[in-house]
Short mmCIF file of C-alpha atoms in Angstrom, two decimals:
data_model
loop_
_atom_site.label_atom_id
_atom_site.label_comp_id
_atom_site.label_asym_id
_atom_site.label_seq_id
_atom_site.Cartn_x
_atom_site.Cartn_y
_atom_site.Cartn_z
CA MET A 10 0.00 -0.13 0.34
CA ASP A 11 1.31 3.40 -0.93
CA ARG A 12 2.52 5.22 2.00
CA ALA A 13 2.60 9.10 2.57
CA ILE A 14 4.63 11.21 5.43
CA ALA A 15 4.37 15.09 6.31
CA ILE A 16 7.91 16.29 7.35
CA ILE A 17 7.58 19.21 9.22
CA THR A 18 11.33 20.90 9.45
CA ALA A 19 11.93 23.32 12.70
CA ARG A 20 15.28 23.75 14.28
CA GLY A 21 15.71 25.64 16.96
CA GLY A 22 18.17 27.79 15.86
CA SER A 23 16.49 30.89 13.98
CA LYS A 24 18.72 33.88 13.58
CA ARG A 25 17.00 36.49 11.90
CA ILE A 26 14.13 36.35 14.19
CA PRO A 27 14.56 34.40 17.45
CA ARG A 28 12.72 31.27 18.22
CA LYS A 29 10.35 32.52 15.11
CA ASN A 30 9.37 28.59 14.82
CA VAL A 31 7.54 28.85 18.41
CA LYS A 32 6.61 32.75 18.35
CA GLU A 33 3.16 33.49 18.49
CA PHE A 34 1.17 34.14 15.06
CA CYS A 35 -2.46 35.31 15.25
CA GLY A 36 -2.93 33.84 18.68
CA LYS A 37 -0.80 30.56 18.20
CA PRO A 38 2.71 29.18 18.18
CA ILE A 39 3.40 29.56 13.90
CA ILE A 40 4.33 25.85 13.51
CA TYR A 41 0.79 25.12 14.76
CA TYR A 42 -0.63 26.22 11.62
CA SER A 43 1.83 23.73 9.69
CA ILE A 44 0.85 20.81 11.74
CA LYS A 45 -2.99 21.68 11.96
CA ALA A 46 -2.80 21.91 7.53
CA ALA A 47 -0.75 18.79 7.37
CA LEU A 48 -2.93 16.57 10.34
CA ASP A 49 -6.44 18.31 8.99
CA VAL A 50 -5.58 17.04 5.08
CA GLY A 51 -6.02 13.26 5.86
CA VAL A 52 -3.80 11.91 3.20
CA PHE A 53 -0.50 11.47 5.23
CA ASP A 54 0.34 8.48 7.60
CA LYS A 55 2.45 10.34 9.64
CA VAL A 56 2.99 13.68 10.42
CA MET A 57 6.04 14.35 11.78
CA VAL A 58 8.36 16.93 13.37
CA SER A 59 12.37 17.24 12.80
CA THR A 60 13.51 19.59 15.54
CA ASP A 61 16.60 19.98 17.64
CA ASP A 62 14.81 21.49 20.20
CA ASP A 63 12.34 20.64 23.34
CA GLU A 64 10.31 23.62 23.12
CA ILE A 65 9.51 22.99 19.53
CA ALA A 66 9.32 18.96 20.09
CA GLN A 67 6.59 19.67 23.03
CA LEU A 68 4.88 21.95 21.06
CA ALA A 69 4.43 19.89 18.26
CA ILE A 70 3.48 16.63 20.44
CA LYS A 71 0.86 18.83 21.82
CA TYR A 72 -0.71 19.48 18.15
CA GLY A 73 -0.83 16.19 17.34
CA ALA A 74 2.04 15.62 15.55
CA GLU A 75 4.99 13.19 16.58
CA VAL A 76 8.70 13.41 17.30
CA PRO A 77 10.38 10.23 17.39
CA PHE A 78 13.97 11.08 17.13
CA LYS A 79 15.27 14.61 17.91
CA ARG A 80 17.74 15.93 14.78
CA SER A 81 21.01 15.30 14.51
CA GLN A 82 23.66 18.19 15.30
CA GLU A 83 24.95 18.04 12.24
CA THR A 84 21.54 18.83 10.57
CA ALA A 85 20.82 21.46 13.13
CA GLY A 86 23.69 24.06 12.24
CA ASP A 87 23.23 27.00 10.06
CA PHE A 88 24.65 25.61 6.82
CA ALA A 89 22.76 22.32 6.83
CA THR A 90 20.18 21.81 3.57
CA THR A 91 16.66 20.75 3.94
CA ALA A 92 17.84 17.86 1.52
CA GLU A 93 20.18 16.65 4.09
CA VAL A 94 17.68 17.00 6.87
CA LEU A 95 14.63 15.17 4.74
CA MET A 96 17.88 12.46 4.12
CA GLU A 97 18.05 11.64 7.67
CA VAL A 98 14.31 11.79 8.44
CA ILE A 99 13.90 9.02 5.56
CA LYS A 100 16.33 6.93 6.61
CA ALA A 101 15.83 7.11 10.54
CA TYR A 102 12.46 5.40 9.80
CA HIS A 103 13.79 3.10 7.78
CA LEU A 104 15.83 1.73 10.62
CA ARG A 105 12.78 1.52 12.26
CA GLY A 106 11.00 -0.70 9.64
CA GLU A 107 9.22 2.18 8.28
CA ASP A 108 9.35 3.34 4.62
CA PHE A 109 7.26 6.02 2.89
CA ASP A 110 6.65 6.13 -0.74
CA ARG A 111 5.57 9.65 -0.76
CA PHE A 112 6.73 12.52 1.41
CA CYS A 113 5.73 16.37 1.81
CA CYS A 114 8.35 18.57 3.31
CA ILE A 115 6.98 21.36 4.96
CA TYR A 116 7.96 24.90 6.50
CA PRO A 117 7.30 25.39 9.92
CA THR A 118 6.11 29.45 9.14
CA CYS A 119 3.76 28.94 6.87
CA PRO A 120 0.50 30.09 8.54
CA LEU A 121 -0.79 30.90 4.99
CA LEU A 122 -0.91 26.99 3.74
CA LYS A 123 -4.05 25.79 2.60
CA LYS A 124 -4.81 21.78 3.43
CA GLU A 125 -6.71 21.79 -0.29
CA ARG A 126 -2.92 22.52 -1.86
CA LEU A 127 -1.24 19.97 -0.24
CA LYS A 128 -3.89 17.37 -0.90
CA GLU A 129 -3.69 18.67 -4.68
CA ALA A 130 0.10 18.33 -4.63
CA MET A 131 -0.04 14.97 -3.33
CA LEU A 132 -2.25 13.85 -5.94
CA MET A 133 -0.13 15.11 -8.50
CA LEU A 134 2.54 12.98 -7.70
CA SER A 135 0.35 9.87 -9.13
CA ASP A 136 1.85 11.34 -12.87
CA CYS A 137 5.21 13.01 -11.43
CA ASP A 138 7.99 12.69 -8.90
CA GLY A 139 7.83 16.14 -7.63
CA VAL A 140 5.54 18.74 -6.80
CA MET A 141 6.68 22.82 -5.89
CA PRO A 142 4.39 25.51 -5.08
CA VAL A 143 5.34 28.61 -6.61
CA VAL A 144 4.32 32.49 -7.23
CA LYS A 145 5.01 34.73 -10.03
CA PHE A 146 7.11 37.61 -9.62
CA SER A 147 5.04 40.75 -9.09
CA PHE A 148 7.01 42.72 -11.15
CA PRO A 149 8.96 41.42 -14.42
CA PRO A 150 12.44 40.82 -13.59
CA GLN A 151 13.38 41.15 -17.08
CA ARG A 152 12.86 44.84 -16.06
CA SER A 153 15.03 44.69 -13.27
CA VAL A 154 18.07 46.98 -12.57
CA PHE A 155 21.14 47.07 -10.81
CA ILE A 156 23.69 49.46 -9.59
CA LYS A 157 27.18 49.51 -10.37
CA ASP A 158 29.30 52.67 -9.75
CA GLY A 159 26.63 54.72 -8.24
CA TYR A 160 24.73 54.44 -11.70
CA LEU A 161 21.66 52.34 -12.62
CA LYS A 162 21.94 49.84 -15.37
CA SER A 163 19.34 47.36 -16.86
CA SER A 164 20.06 43.61 -15.69
CA TYR A 165 18.51 42.75 -19.21
CA PRO A 166 19.05 45.57 -21.97
CA GLU A 167 16.87 43.29 -24.67
CA PHE A 168 13.48 43.66 -23.05
CA ALA A 169 13.88 47.62 -22.70
CA ASN A 170 11.10 48.12 -25.40
CA SER A 171 8.84 45.33 -24.45
CA ARG A 172 5.50 45.66 -23.33
CA SER A 173 4.90 44.09 -19.85
CA GLN A 174 2.44 41.91 -21.14
CA ASP A 175 4.54 40.50 -23.80
CA LEU A 176 7.44 39.64 -21.44
CA GLU A 177 7.50 35.63 -20.06
CA ALA A 178 6.06 35.20 -16.74
CA ILE A 179 9.08 34.04 -14.13
CA TYR A 180 8.07 32.36 -10.84
CA HIS A 181 9.63 32.24 -7.45
CA ASP A 182 9.40 29.12 -4.89
CA SER A 183 6.99 30.21 -2.49
CA GLY A 184 8.63 28.70 0.68
CA GLN A 185 6.06 26.44 1.44
CA PHE A 186 6.39 22.99 0.94
CA TYR A 187 7.89 20.26 -1.40
CA ALA A 188 5.98 16.94 -2.30
CA LEU A 189 8.19 14.71 -3.93
CA ARG A 190 8.36 10.74 -4.11
CA THR A 191 10.77 9.43 -2.23
CA GLU A 192 12.64 7.28 -4.73
CA ALA A 193 13.60 9.92 -7.08
CA PHE A 194 14.50 12.18 -4.28
CA LEU A 195 16.91 9.27 -2.78
CA ALA A 196 18.33 8.84 -6.31
CA ALA A 197 19.04 12.36 -6.52
CA GLY A 198 19.77 13.54 -2.91
CA ALA A 199 18.31 16.73 -3.49
CA LEU A 200 14.80 18.45 -3.84
CA ASN A 201 15.71 20.15 -7.05
CA ILE A 202 14.80 16.76 -8.99
CA ALA A 203 14.23 16.47 -13.03
CA ASN A 204 10.68 15.23 -13.54
CA LEU A 205 9.10 18.65 -10.90
CA LYS A 206 5.78 20.23 -11.52
CA PRO A 207 4.13 23.37 -10.41
CA ILE A 208 1.17 24.64 -8.32
CA ILE A 209 0.88 28.01 -8.96
CA LEU A 210 -0.71 30.25 -5.86
CA THR A 211 -1.90 33.85 -5.41
CA GLU A 212 -0.13 36.62 -3.99
CA MET A 213 -2.35 36.46 -0.90
CA GLU A 214 -1.29 33.00 -0.40
CA VAL A 215 2.33 33.53 0.25
CA GLN A 216 4.31 35.43 2.82
CA ASP A 217 8.16 35.37 3.15
CA ILE A 218 8.61 35.70 7.06
CA ASP A 219 12.38 36.91 7.55
CA THR A 220 11.65 40.20 9.12
CA ILE A 221 9.28 41.34 11.81
CA ASP A 222 7.66 43.70 8.68
CA ASP A 223 7.00 40.31 6.74
CA TRP A 224 5.39 39.17 10.01
CA LYS A 225 3.12 41.80 10.29
CA LEU A 226 2.13 41.47 6.22
CA ALA A 227 1.47 37.45 7.25
CA GLU A 228 -1.17 38.29 9.70
CA LEU A 229 -2.76 41.03 7.68
CA LYS A 230 -3.20 38.31 5.33
CA TYR A 231 -4.05 35.59 7.36
CA ASN A 232 -6.80 37.45 9.22
CA TYR A 233 -8.03 39.20 5.76
CA LEU A 234 -8.25 35.01 3.97
CA ALA A 235 -9.88 34.41 7.53
CA ARG A 236 -12.57 37.45 7.10
CA ASN A 237 -13.32 36.28 3.55
CA SER A 238 -13.13 32.52 3.79
#
């Protein structure tokens, strides 16, 4: 039988916003929202949190996730990659006699994540090896500029006379989750696998949270969506 696991990656050592993964967001620790979305969607055999932090572990268990083992010192550092964390989790479960055909890596600071998006992504894995939610750049990158010797220079002068509506749409990672077939991930050893499909999100569904201003914007979006859902 096909088995799936949600892996929420939440280390304790956030630098830009201290204790970011347990900071209160609209009345709950922010990690609560990722756990709730994963549990509510009903497609995962297990929902687990990978962490090195006791407080995060306690909150994860409180809200219904499992923390069967702690993250290693190597994968809890500033330079550990998400792929390394996921590899560690998958191998640790394998040693316990548990394997999963599909998994979804969910970041702990995405309170705008919709359970419907998780379900859509996991269903899409029936005909691809991976799914990544993306959002369109709000301003065309082809019109970007950089500063050199105090003067503005066009990054792509070949598009200087192109109309915005004629420029190819370019997207970026939404920073919410990755849904992958385990075999393809293990073979690649990375999240950037070849057979990857997109789910296109709206601007209202996405907010990168690296500063306090980002945090406030995310709360505004969350409250707006809650009032208008």
